[in-house]
């Protein structure tokens, strides 16, 4: 009973500290980017012991990435890095962060509690957290693209009806949309077309980078409209309406799935603490000699 309560308390602490750890890792990422900008301006850089340990781990892990298990994990990390557009990251670097978090968390909890079970749980959570953080970054970026895509299609259709070409409409959207992920992708399409690539090649490469069905519908619709000579403005307007309907369906599905998603933290974290507060004094009374 005592070990079960310790495991539940450890899971509650880990679940509650997840938000704090996520915020700390994002702050560390911003600090590291600012440090890289300062490094480009200065000649002398103060090295942190953790930063000096990471290249050693990367070099050691690069020797073992050809193993079947690590090769699949390395490929999966590379796919999530591509989807999150973290160009400064590599799959081996994320694996090094996983090794540091796993061994650091396991050692800390073992020294703190002298419990092999808690150390094993901390080891697993530490190894899983960098991958979870990278996955959430990629999914958040894709959600932002899906939310903004219908608005962008309506803007492009208006520009086409006003007599502008599709590239000119993209240029107007990139100038006035700010620094969103969709504006970044459209800006890269413009750069590829200005560099000499065809519209089909530029939009196809953007669809491969994003791997989103809605964006693939946008690129295929534009390519088919160009091939068969149909109006691009009408095609984009109809597609924008279709994507808005899909957004409404996804929102309704998320609302319907919310009670099921709340069931796990309710049963695992909230109910045990509630029962402990209510029935704990009664159990203590019975346990007294």
JSON list of C-alpha atoms in Angstrom, two decimals, residues 31-270:
[
{"chain": "A", "resi": 31, "resn": "UNK", "atom": "CA", "xyz": [18.65, 31.22, -24.43]},
{"chain": "A", "resi": 32, "resn": "UNK", "atom": "CA", "xyz": [20.73, 28.90, -26.58]},
{"chain": "A", "resi": 33, "resn": "UNK", "atom": "CA", "xyz": [19.65, 30.67, -29.77]},
{"chain": "A", "resi": 34, "resn": "UNK", "atom": "CA", "xyz": [20.54, 34.04, -28.24]},
{"chain": "A", "resi": 35, "resn": "UNK", "atom": "CA", "xyz": [23.91, 32.64, -27.17]},
{"chain": "A", "resi": 36, "resn": "UNK", "atom": "CA", "xyz": [24.57, 31.48, -30.73]},
{"chain": "A", "resi": 37, "resn": "UNK", "atom": "CA", "xyz": [23.85, 34.98, -32.01]},
{"chain": "A", "resi": 38, "resn": "UNK", "atom": "CA", "xyz": [26.29, 36.42, -29.47]},
{"chain": "A", "resi": 39, "resn": "UNK", "atom": "CA", "xyz": [28.86, 33.80, -30.46]},
{"chain": "A", "resi": 40, "resn": "UNK", "atom": "CA", "xyz": [28.78, 35.03, -34.05]},
{"chain": "A", "resi": 41, "resn": "UNK", "atom": "CA", "xyz": [29.69, 38.52, -32.81]},
{"chain": "A", "resi": 42, "resn": "UNK", "atom": "CA", "xyz": [32.31, 37.66, -30.23]},
{"chain": "A", "resi": 43, "resn": "UNK", "atom": "CA", "xyz": [35.44, 35.55, -30.39]},
{"chain": "A", "resi": 44, "resn": "UNK", "atom": "CA", "xyz": [35.56, 34.15, -26.86]},
{"chain": "A", "resi": 45, "resn": "UNK", "atom": "CA", "xyz": [32.72, 31.96, -25.60]},
{"chain": "A", "resi": 46, "resn": "UNK", "atom": "CA", "xyz": [32.30, 30.59, -22.09]},
{"chain": "A", "resi": 47, "resn": "UNK", "atom": "CA", "xyz": [31.58, 26.88, -22.35]},
{"chain": "A", "resi": 48, "resn": "UNK", "atom": "CA", "xyz": [29.07, 25.26, -20.03]},
{"chain": "A", "resi": 49, "resn": "UNK", "atom": "CA", "xyz": [29.90, 21.73, -18.79]},
{"chain": "A", "resi": 50, "resn": "UNK", "atom": "CA", "xyz": [26.59, 20.44, -20.16]},
{"chain": "A", "resi": 51, "resn": "UNK", "atom": "CA", "xyz": [27.29, 21.97, -23.56]},
{"chain": "A", "resi": 52, "resn": "UNK", "atom": "CA", "xyz": [30.74, 20.38, -23.61]},
{"chain": "A", "resi": 53, "resn": "UNK", "atom": "CA", "xyz": [29.25, 16.98, -22.69]},
{"chain": "A", "resi": 54, "resn": "UNK", "atom": "CA", "xyz": [26.69, 16.96, -25.49]},
{"chain": "A", "resi": 55, "resn": "UNK", "atom": "CA", "xyz": [29.21, 16.69, -28.38]},
{"chain": "A", "resi": 56, "resn": "UNK", "atom": "CA", "xyz": [30.82, 13.73, -26.63]},
{"chain": "A", "resi": 57, "resn": "UNK", "atom": "CA", "xyz": [27.47, 11.96, -26.36]},
{"chain": "A", "resi": 58, "resn": "UNK", "atom": "CA", "xyz": [26.64, 12.81, -29.97]},
{"chain": "A", "resi": 59, "resn": "UNK", "atom": "CA", "xyz": [29.91, 11.34, -31.16]},
{"chain": "A", "resi": 60, "resn": "UNK", "atom": "CA", "xyz": [29.37, 8.21, -29.11]},
{"chain": "A", "resi": 61, "resn": "UNK", "atom": "CA", "xyz": [25.77, 7.76, -30.27]},
{"chain": "A", "resi": 62, "resn": "UNK", "atom": "CA", "xyz": [26.69, 8.34, -33.92]},
{"chain": "A", "resi": 63, "resn": "UNK", "atom": "CA", "xyz": [28.68, 5.08, -33.79]},
{"chain": "A", "resi": 64, "resn": "UNK", "atom": "CA", "xyz": [25.61, 3.07, -32.79]},
{"chain": "A", "resi": 65, "resn": "UNK", "atom": "CA", "xyz": [22.87, 4.59, -34.97]},
{"chain": "A", "resi": 66, "resn": "UNK", "atom": "CA", "xyz": [23.23, 1.75, -37.48]},
{"chain": "A", "resi": 67, "resn": "UNK", "atom": "CA", "xyz": [21.74, -0.73, -35.01]},
{"chain": "A", "resi": 68, "resn": "UNK", "atom": "CA", "xyz": [18.17, -1.75, -35.97]},
{"chain": "A", "resi": 69, "resn": "UNK", "atom": "CA", "xyz": [16.48, -0.26, -32.89]},
{"chain": "A", "resi": 70, "resn": "UNK", "atom": "CA", "xyz": [18.45, 3.00, -32.90]},
{"chain": "A", "resi": 71, "resn": "UNK", "atom": "CA", "xyz": [18.18, 3.31, -36.68]},
{"chain": "A", "resi": 72, "resn": "UNK", "atom": "CA", "xyz": [14.37, 3.33, -36.56]},
{"chain": "A", "resi": 73, "resn": "UNK", "atom": "CA", "xyz": [14.39, 5.79, -33.66]},
{"chain": "A", "resi": 74, "resn": "UNK", "atom": "CA", "xyz": [16.92, 7.99, -35.47]},
{"chain": "A", "resi": 75, "resn": "UNK", "atom": "CA", "xyz": [14.73, 8.01, -38.58]},
{"chain": "A", "resi": 76, "resn": "UNK", "atom": "CA", "xyz": [11.66, 8.87, -36.51]},
{"chain": "A", "resi": 77, "resn": "UNK", "atom": "CA", "xyz": [13.46, 11.77, -34.82]},
{"chain": "A", "resi": 78, "resn": "UNK", "atom": "CA", "xyz": [14.62, 13.08, -38.18]},
{"chain": "A", "resi": 79, "resn": "UNK", "atom": "CA", "xyz": [11.03, 13.04, -39.44]},
{"chain": "A", "resi": 80, "resn": "UNK", "atom": "CA", "xyz": [9.78, 14.98, -36.40]},
{"chain": "A", "resi": 81, "resn": "UNK", "atom": "CA", "xyz": [12.63, 17.49, -36.75]},
{"chain": "A", "resi": 82, "resn": "UNK", "atom": "CA", "xyz": [11.67, 18.03, -40.39]},
{"chain": "A", "resi": 83, "resn": "UNK", "atom": "CA", "xyz": [8.03, 18.54, -39.45]},
{"chain": "A", "resi": 84, "resn": "UNK", "atom": "CA", "xyz": [8.88, 20.96, -36.63]},
{"chain": "A", "resi": 85, "resn": "UNK", "atom": "CA", "xyz": [11.34, 22.85, -38.89]},
{"chain": "A", "resi": 86, "resn": "UNK", "atom": "CA", "xyz": [14.01, 22.91, -36.18]},
{"chain": "A", "resi": 87, "resn": "UNK", "atom": "CA", "xyz": [16.91, 23.20, -38.59]},
{"chain": "A", "resi": 88, "resn": "UNK", "atom": "CA", "xyz": [19.41, 23.76, -35.78]},
{"chain": "A", "resi": 89, "resn": "UNK", "atom": "CA", "xyz": [18.64, 20.34, -34.30]},
{"chain": "A", "resi": 90, "resn": "UNK", "atom": "CA", "xyz": [19.83, 16.91, -35.41]},
{"chain": "A", "resi": 91, "resn": "UNK", "atom": "CA", "xyz": [18.48, 13.47, -34.55]},
{"chain": "A", "resi": 92, "resn": "UNK", "atom": "CA", "xyz": [21.72, 12.51, -32.81]},
{"chain": "A", "resi": 93, "resn": "UNK", "atom": "CA", "xyz": [21.56, 15.68, -30.71]},
{"chain": "A", "resi": 94, "resn": "UNK", "atom": "CA", "xyz": [18.02, 14.85, -29.55]},
{"chain": "A", "resi": 95, "resn": "UNK", "atom": "CA", "xyz": [19.19, 11.33, -28.67]},
{"chain": "A", "resi": 96, "resn": "UNK", "atom": "CA", "xyz": [22.00, 12.88, -26.60]},
{"chain": "A", "resi": 97, "resn": "UNK", "atom": "CA", "xyz": [19.44, 15.00, -24.74]},
{"chain": "A", "resi": 98, "resn": "UNK", "atom": "CA", "xyz": [17.39, 11.86, -24.12]},
{"chain": "A", "resi": 99, "resn": "UNK", "atom": "CA", "xyz": [20.42, 10.06, -22.67]},
{"chain": "A", "resi": 100, "resn": "UNK", "atom": "CA", "xyz": [21.25, 13.01, -20.40]},
{"chain": "A", "resi": 101, "resn": "UNK", "atom": "CA", "xyz": [17.68, 13.40, -19.17]},
{"chain": "A", "resi": 102, "resn": "UNK", "atom": "CA", "xyz": [17.30, 9.65, -18.58]},
{"chain": "A", "resi": 103, "resn": "UNK", "atom": "CA", "xyz": [20.51, 9.12, -16.62]},
{"chain": "A", "resi": 104, "resn": "UNK", "atom": "CA", "xyz": [20.22, 12.44, -14.79]},
{"chain": "A", "resi": 105, "resn": "UNK", "atom": "CA", "xyz": [16.60, 11.86, -13.75]},
{"chain": "A", "resi": 106, "resn": "UNK", "atom": "CA", "xyz": [17.20, 8.25, -12.76]},
{"chain": "A", "resi": 107, "resn": "UNK", "atom": "CA", "xyz": [20.28, 9.10, -10.69]},
{"chain": "A", "resi": 108, "resn": "UNK", "atom": "CA", "xyz": [18.56, 12.03, -8.98]},
{"chain": "A", "resi": 109, "resn": "UNK", "atom": "CA", "xyz": [15.51, 10.04, -7.91]},
{"chain": "A", "resi": 110, "resn": "UNK", "atom": "CA", "xyz": [17.62, 7.07, -6.83]},
{"chain": "A", "resi": 111, "resn": "UNK", "atom": "CA", "xyz": [19.81, 9.25, -4.62]},
{"chain": "A", "resi": 112, "resn": "UNK", "atom": "CA", "xyz": [16.76, 11.08, -3.32]},
{"chain": "A", "resi": 113, "resn": "UNK", "atom": "CA", "xyz": [14.56, 8.09, -2.44]},
{"chain": "A", "resi": 114, "resn": "UNK", "atom": "CA", "xyz": [16.86, 5.05, -2.64]},
{"chain": "A", "resi": 115, "resn": "UNK", "atom": "CA", "xyz": [14.08, 3.33, -4.60]},
{"chain": "A", "resi": 116, "resn": "UNK", "atom": "CA", "xyz": [14.78, 1.37, -7.77]},
{"chain": "A", "resi": 117, "resn": "UNK", "atom": "CA", "xyz": [11.16, 1.68, -8.91]},
{"chain": "A", "resi": 118, "resn": "UNK", "atom": "CA", "xyz": [11.15, 5.49, -8.77]},
{"chain": "A", "resi": 119, "resn": "UNK", "atom": "CA", "xyz": [14.57, 5.59, -10.44]},
{"chain": "A", "resi": 120, "resn": "UNK", "atom": "CA", "xyz": [13.27, 3.39, -13.27]},
{"chain": "A", "resi": 121, "resn": "UNK", "atom": "CA", "xyz": [10.19, 5.59, -13.73]},
{"chain": "A", "resi": 122, "resn": "UNK", "atom": "CA", "xyz": [12.36, 8.73, -13.76]},
{"chain": "A", "resi": 123, "resn": "UNK", "atom": "CA", "xyz": [14.71, 7.08, -16.26]},
{"chain": "A", "resi": 124, "resn": "UNK", "atom": "CA", "xyz": [11.84, 6.29, -18.63]},
{"chain": "A", "resi": 125, "resn": "UNK", "atom": "CA", "xyz": [10.25, 9.73, -18.29]},
{"chain": "A", "resi": 126, "resn": "UNK", "atom": "CA", "xyz": [13.60, 11.45, -18.85]},
{"chain": "A", "resi": 127, "resn": "UNK", "atom": "CA", "xyz": [14.26, 9.41, -21.98]},
{"chain": "A", "resi": 128, "resn": "UNK", "atom": "CA", "xyz": [10.78, 10.11, -23.34]},
{"chain": "A", "resi": 129, "resn": "UNK", "atom": "CA", "xyz": [10.49, 13.83, -22.58]},
{"chain": "A", "resi": 130, "resn": "UNK", "atom": "CA", "xyz": [12.79, 15.31, -25.33]},
{"chain": "A", "resi": 131, "resn": "UNK", "atom": "CA", "xyz": [10.95, 13.24, -27.94]},
{"chain": "A", "resi": 132, "resn": "UNK", "atom": "CA", "xyz": [7.60, 14.38, -26.52]},
{"chain": "A", "resi": 133, "resn": "UNK", "atom": "CA", "xyz": [8.72, 18.02, -26.59]},
{"chain": "A", "resi": 134, "resn": "UNK", "atom": "CA", "xyz": [9.87, 17.74, -30.21]},
{"chain": "A", "resi": 135, "resn": "UNK", "atom": "CA", "xyz": [6.63, 16.01, -31.20]},
{"chain": "A", "resi": 136, "resn": "UNK", "atom": "CA", "xyz": [4.51, 18.72, -29.58]},
{"chain": "A", "resi": 137, "resn": "UNK", "atom": "CA", "xyz": [6.50, 21.42, -31.40]},
{"chain": "A", "resi": 138, "resn": "UNK", "atom": "CA", "xyz": [5.82, 19.72, -34.74]},
{"chain": "A", "resi": 139, "resn": "UNK", "atom": "CA", "xyz": [2.12, 19.17, -34.02]},
{"chain": "A", "resi": 140, "resn": "UNK", "atom": "CA", "xyz": [1.68, 22.76, -32.81]},
{"chain": "A", "resi": 141, "resn": "UNK", "atom": "CA", "xyz": [3.25, 24.05, -36.01]},
{"chain": "A", "resi": 142, "resn": "UNK", "atom": "CA", "xyz": [0.99, 21.85, -38.13]},
{"chain": "A", "resi": 143, "resn": "UNK", "atom": "CA", "xyz": [-2.08, 22.96, -36.17]},
{"chain": "A", "resi": 144, "resn": "UNK", "atom": "CA", "xyz": [-1.14, 26.58, -36.82]},
{"chain": "A", "resi": 145, "resn": "UNK", "atom": "CA", "xyz": [-0.87, 25.81, -40.56]},
{"chain": "A", "resi": 146, "resn": "UNK", "atom": "CA", "xyz": [-4.28, 24.12, -40.59]},
{"chain": "A", "resi": 147, "resn": "UNK", "atom": "CA", "xyz": [-5.93, 27.03, -38.77]},
{"chain": "A", "resi": 148, "resn": "UNK", "atom": "CA", "xyz": [-4.47, 29.70, -41.05]},
{"chain": "A", "resi": 149, "resn": "UNK", "atom": "CA", "xyz": [-4.78, 27.85, -44.37]},
{"chain": "A", "resi": 150, "resn": "UNK", "atom": "CA", "xyz": [-8.47, 28.70, -45.13]},
{"chain": "A", "resi": 151, "resn": "UNK", "atom": "CA", "xyz": [-7.81, 32.41, -44.52]},
{"chain": "A", "resi": 152, "resn": "UNK", "atom": "CA", "xyz": [-4.77, 32.28, -46.78]},
{"chain": "A", "resi": 153, "resn": "UNK", "atom": "CA", "xyz": [-6.79, 30.59, -49.54]},
{"chain": "A", "resi": 154, "resn": "UNK", "atom": "CA", "xyz": [-9.45, 33.29, -49.36]},
{"chain": "A", "resi": 155, "resn": "UNK", "atom": "CA", "xyz": [-6.77, 35.99, -49.60]},
{"chain": "A", "resi": 156, "resn": "UNK", "atom": "CA", "xyz": [-5.21, 34.25, -52.61]},
{"chain": "A", "resi": 157, "resn": "UNK", "atom": "CA", "xyz": [-8.60, 33.90, -54.29]},
{"chain": "A", "resi": 158, "resn": "UNK", "atom": "CA", "xyz": [-9.29, 37.62, -53.78]},
{"chain": "A", "resi": 159, "resn": "UNK", "atom": "CA", "xyz": [-5.91, 38.50, -55.24]},
{"chain": "A", "resi": 160, "resn": "UNK", "atom": "CA", "xyz": [-6.58, 36.24, -58.24]},
{"chain": "A", "resi": 161, "resn": "UNK", "atom": "CA", "xyz": [-9.96, 37.88, -58.80]},
{"chain": "A", "resi": 162, "resn": "UNK", "atom": "CA", "xyz": [-8.24, 41.28, -58.63]},
{"chain": "A", "resi": 163, "resn": "UNK", "atom": "CA", "xyz": [-6.01, 40.29, -61.56]},
{"chain": "A", "resi": 164, "resn": "UNK", "atom": "CA", "xyz": [-2.84, 39.25, -59.69]},
{"chain": "A", "resi": 165, "resn": "UNK", "atom": "CA", "xyz": [-1.03, 36.01, -60.34]},
{"chain": "A", "resi": 166, "resn": "UNK", "atom": "CA", "xyz": [-0.77, 33.31, -57.70]},
{"chain": "A", "resi": 167, "resn": "UNK", "atom": "CA", "xyz": [2.83, 34.24, -56.89]},
{"chain": "A", "resi": 168, "resn": "UNK", "atom": "CA", "xyz": [1.88, 37.90, -56.50]},
{"chain": "A", "resi": 169, "resn": "UNK", "atom": "CA", "xyz": [-0.97, 36.90, -54.19]},
{"chain": "A", "resi": 170, "resn": "UNK", "atom": "CA", "xyz": [1.44, 34.80, -52.11]},
{"chain": "A", "resi": 171, "resn": "UNK", "atom": "CA", "xyz": [3.78, 37.77, -51.95]},
{"chain": "A", "resi": 172, "resn": "UNK", "atom": "CA", "xyz": [0.98, 39.99, -50.66]},
{"chain": "A", "resi": 173, "resn": "UNK", "atom": "CA", "xyz": [0.01, 37.40, -48.06]},
{"chain": "A", "resi": 174, "resn": "UNK", "atom": "CA", "xyz": [3.60, 36.90, -46.86]},
{"chain": "A", "resi": 175, "resn": "UNK", "atom": "CA", "xyz": [4.08, 40.66, -46.51]},
{"chain": "A", "resi": 176, "resn": "UNK", "atom": "CA", "xyz": [0.96, 41.22, -44.42]},
{"chain": "A", "resi": 177, "resn": "UNK", "atom": "CA", "xyz": [0.49, 37.92, -42.55]},
{"chain": "A", "resi": 178, "resn": "UNK", "atom": "CA", "xyz": [3.39, 38.23, -40.14]},
{"chain": "A", "resi": 179, "resn": "UNK", "atom": "CA", "xyz": [5.77, 35.46, -39.12]},
{"chain": "A", "resi": 180, "resn": "UNK", "atom": "CA", "xyz": [3.58, 32.38, -39.07]},
{"chain": "A", "resi": 181, "resn": "UNK", "atom": "CA", "xyz": [4.50, 28.87, -40.23]},
{"chain": "A", "resi": 182, "resn": "UNK", "atom": "CA", "xyz": [2.21, 29.08, -43.26]},
{"chain": "A", "resi": 183, "resn": "UNK", "atom": "CA", "xyz": [3.72, 32.43, -44.30]},
{"chain": "A", "resi": 184, "resn": "UNK", "atom": "CA", "xyz": [7.16, 30.84, -43.97]},
{"chain": "A", "resi": 185, "resn": "UNK", "atom": "CA", "xyz": [6.18, 27.95, -46.26]},
{"chain": "A", "resi": 186, "resn": "UNK", "atom": "CA", "xyz": [4.64, 30.28, -48.86]},
{"chain": "A", "resi": 187, "resn": "UNK", "atom": "CA", "xyz": [7.75, 32.47, -48.68]},
{"chain": "A", "resi": 188, "resn": "UNK", "atom": "CA", "xyz": [9.92, 29.44, -49.44]},
{"chain": "A", "resi": 189, "resn": "UNK", "atom": "CA", "xyz": [7.68, 28.59, -52.39]},
{"chain": "A", "resi": 190, "resn": "UNK", "atom": "CA", "xyz": [8.21, 32.11, -53.71]},
{"chain": "A", "resi": 191, "resn": "UNK", "atom": "CA", "xyz": [11.97, 31.83, -53.24]},
{"chain": "A", "resi": 192, "resn": "UNK", "atom": "CA", "xyz": [12.07, 28.55, -55.17]},
{"chain": "A", "resi": 193, "resn": "UNK", "atom": "CA", "xyz": [10.02, 29.95, -58.04]},
{"chain": "A", "resi": 194, "resn": "UNK", "atom": "CA", "xyz": [12.21, 33.06, -58.20]},
{"chain": "A", "resi": 195, "resn": "UNK", "atom": "CA", "xyz": [15.28, 30.83, -58.25]},
{"chain": "A", "resi": 196, "resn": "UNK", "atom": "CA", "xyz": [14.06, 29.11, -61.41]},
{"chain": "A", "resi": 197, "resn": "UNK", "atom": "CA", "xyz": [11.94, 26.20, -60.19]},
{"chain": "A", "resi": 198, "resn": "UNK", "atom": "CA", "xyz": [8.51, 25.62, -61.62]},
{"chain": "A", "resi": 199, "resn": "UNK", "atom": "CA", "xyz": [5.38, 26.22, -59.59]},
{"chain": "A", "resi": 200, "resn": "UNK", "atom": "CA", "xyz": [4.64, 22.49, -59.53]},
{"chain": "A", "resi": 201, "resn": "UNK", "atom": "CA", "xyz": [8.08, 21.61, -58.14]},
{"chain": "A", "resi": 202, "resn": "UNK", "atom": "CA", "xyz": [8.03, 24.35, -55.50]},
{"chain": "A", "resi": 203, "resn": "UNK", "atom": "CA", "xyz": [4.55, 23.50, -54.24]},
{"chain": "A", "resi": 204, "resn": "UNK", "atom": "CA", "xyz": [5.30, 19.77, -54.34]},
{"chain": "A", "resi": 205, "resn": "UNK", "atom": "CA", "xyz": [8.38, 20.21, -52.17]},
{"chain": "A", "resi": 206, "resn": "UNK", "atom": "CA", "xyz": [6.35, 22.30, -49.69]},
{"chain": "A", "resi": 207, "resn": "UNK", "atom": "CA", "xyz": [3.71, 19.56, -49.52]},
{"chain": "A", "resi": 208, "resn": "UNK", "atom": "CA", "xyz": [6.43, 16.99, -48.78]},
{"chain": "A", "resi": 209, "resn": "UNK", "atom": "CA", "xyz": [7.86, 19.17, -46.01]},
{"chain": "A", "resi": 210, "resn": "UNK", "atom": "CA", "xyz": [4.51, 19.60, -44.28]},
{"chain": "A", "resi": 211, "resn": "UNK", "atom": "CA", "xyz": [2.94, 16.18, -44.91]},
{"chain": "A", "resi": 212, "resn": "UNK", "atom": "CA", "xyz": [-0.55, 17.63, -44.31]},
{"chain": "A", "resi": 213, "resn": "UNK", "atom": "CA", "xyz": [-3.60, 16.46, -46.25]},
{"chain": "A", "resi": 214, "resn": "UNK", "atom": "CA", "xyz": [-5.15, 19.94, -46.38]},
{"chain": "A", "resi": 215, "resn": "UNK", "atom": "CA", "xyz": [-2.00, 21.54, -47.75]},
{"chain": "A", "resi": 216, "resn": "UNK", "atom": "CA", "xyz": [-1.62, 18.70, -50.26]},
{"chain": "A", "resi": 217, "resn": "UNK", "atom": "CA", "xyz": [-5.19, 19.43, -51.41]},
{"chain": "A", "resi": 218, "resn": "UNK", "atom": "CA", "xyz": [-4.20, 23.06, -51.91]},
{"chain": "A", "resi": 219, "resn": "UNK", "atom": "CA", "xyz": [-1.14, 22.22, -54.00]},
{"chain": "A", "resi": 220, "resn": "UNK", "atom": "CA", "xyz": [-2.91, 19.55, -56.08]},
{"chain": "A", "resi": 221, "resn": "UNK", "atom": "CA", "xyz": [-5.88, 21.88, -56.70]},
{"chain": "A", "resi": 222, "resn": "UNK", "atom": "CA", "xyz": [-3.60, 24.65, -57.94]},
{"chain": "A", "resi": 223, "resn": "UNK", "atom": "CA", "xyz": [-1.65, 22.25, -60.16]},
{"chain": "A", "resi": 224, "resn": "UNK", "atom": "CA", "xyz": [-4.84, 20.77, -61.67]},
{"chain": "A", "resi": 225, "resn": "UNK", "atom": "CA", "xyz": [-6.34, 24.23, -62.21]},
{"chain": "A", "resi": 226, "resn": "UNK", "atom": "CA", "xyz": [-3.17, 25.27, -64.03]},
{"chain": "A", "resi": 227, "resn": "UNK", "atom": "CA", "xyz": [-3.11, 22.11, -66.11]},
{"chain": "A", "resi": 228, "resn": "UNK", "atom": "CA", "xyz": [-6.76, 22.10, -67.24]},
{"chain": "A", "resi": 229, "resn": "UNK", "atom": "CA", "xyz": [-7.17, 25.87, -67.51]},
{"chain": "A", "resi": 230, "resn": "UNK", "atom": "CA", "xyz": [-9.90, 26.27, -64.88]},
{"chain": "A", "resi": 231, "resn": "UNK", "atom": "CA", "xyz": [-10.17, 29.38, -62.76]},
{"chain": "A", "resi": 232, "resn": "UNK", "atom": "CA", "xyz": [-7.75, 29.44, -59.84]},
{"chain": "A", "resi": 233, "resn": "UNK", "atom": "CA", "xyz": [-9.84, 31.95, -57.87]},
{"chain": "A", "resi": 234, "resn": "UNK", "atom": "CA", "xyz": [-12.98, 29.82, -57.87]},
{"chain": "A", "resi": 235, "resn": "UNK", "atom": "CA", "xyz": [-11.00, 26.67, -57.06]},
{"chain": "A", "resi": 236, "resn": "UNK", "atom": "CA", "xyz": [-9.32, 28.31, -54.08]},
{"chain": "A", "resi": 237, "resn": "UNK", "atom": "CA", "xyz": [-12.59, 29.76, -52.79]},
{"chain": "A", "resi": 238, "resn": "UNK", "atom": "CA", "xyz": [-14.35, 26.37, -52.92]},
{"chain": "A", "resi": 239, "resn": "UNK", "atom": "CA", "xyz": [-11.36, 24.71, -51.28]},
{"chain": "A", "resi": 240, "resn": "UNK", "atom": "CA", "xyz": [-11.37, 27.33, -48.50]},
{"chain": "A", "resi": 241, "resn": "UNK", "atom": "CA", "xyz": [-15.01, 26.52, -47.75]},
{"chain": "A", "resi": 242, "resn": "UNK", "atom": "CA", "xyz": [-14.24, 22.79, -47.70]},
{"chain": "A", "resi": 243, "resn": "UNK", "atom": "CA", "xyz": [-11.33, 23.29, -45.30]},
{"chain": "A", "resi": 244, "resn": "UNK", "atom": "CA", "xyz": [-13.47, 25.42, -42.99]},
{"chain": "A", "resi": 245, "resn": "UNK", "atom": "CA", "xyz": [-16.03, 22.62, -42.85]},
{"chain": "A", "resi": 246, "resn": "UNK", "atom": "CA", "xyz": [-13.23, 20.19, -41.97]},
{"chain": "A", "resi": 247, "resn": "UNK", "atom": "CA", "xyz": [-12.09, 22.55, -39.20]},
{"chain": "A", "resi": 248, "resn": "UNK", "atom": "CA", "xyz": [-15.60, 22.56, -37.74]},
{"chain": "A", "resi": 249, "resn": "UNK", "atom": "CA", "xyz": [-15.69, 18.77, -37.85]},
{"chain": "A", "resi": 250, "resn": "UNK", "atom": "CA", "xyz": [-12.31, 18.53, -36.11]},
{"chain": "A", "resi": 251, "resn": "UNK", "atom": "CA", "xyz": [-13.47, 20.96, -33.42]},
{"chain": "A", "resi": 252, "resn": "UNK", "atom": "CA", "xyz": [-16.65, 18.92, -32.81]},
{"chain": "A", "resi": 253, "resn": "UNK", "atom": "CA", "xyz": [-14.60, 15.73, -32.62]},
{"chain": "A", "resi": 254, "resn": "UNK", "atom": "CA", "xyz": [-12.20, 17.30, -30.10]},
{"chain": "A", "resi": 255, "resn": "UNK", "atom": "CA", "xyz": [-15.13, 18.40, -27.93]},
{"chain": "A", "resi": 256, "resn": "UNK", "atom": "CA", "xyz": [-16.63, 14.90, -28.01]},
{"chain": "A", "resi": 257, "resn": "UNK", "atom": "CA", "xyz": [-13.26, 13.33, -27.09]},
{"chain": "A", "resi": 258, "resn": "UNK", "atom": "CA", "xyz": [-12.64, 15.69, -24.17]},
{"chain": "A", "resi": 259, "resn": "UNK", "atom": "CA", "xyz": [-14.45, 13.60, -21.49]},
{"chain": "A", "resi": 260, "resn": "UNK", "atom": "CA", "xyz": [-12.50, 10.51, -22.51]},
{"chain": "A", "resi": 261, "resn": "UNK", "atom": "CA", "xyz": [-9.19, 12.39, -22.34]},
{"chain": "A", "resi": 262, "resn": "UNK", "atom": "CA", "xyz": [-10.05, 13.82, -18.90]},
{"chain": "A", "resi": 263, "resn": "UNK", "atom": "CA", "xyz": [-10.81, 10.34, -17.56]},
{"chain": "A", "resi": 264, "resn": "UNK", "atom": "CA", "xyz": [-7.13, 9.31, -17.31]},
{"chain": "A", "resi": 265, "resn": "UNK", "atom": "CA", "xyz": [-5.87, 12.23, -15.14]},
{"chain": "A", "resi": 266, "resn": "UNK", "atom": "CA", "xyz": [-9.10, 12.11, -13.13]},
{"chain": "A", "resi": 267, "resn": "UNK", "atom": "CA", "xyz": [-8.73, 8.44, -12.22]},
{"chain": "A", "resi": 268, "resn": "UNK", "atom": "CA", "xyz": [-4.97, 8.39, -11.83]},
{"chain": "A", "resi": 269, "resn": "UNK", "atom": "CA", "xyz": [-4.22, 11.72, -10.13]},
{"chain": "A", "resi": 270, "resn": "UNK", "atom": "CA", "xyz": [-7.33, 13.43, -8.74]}
]
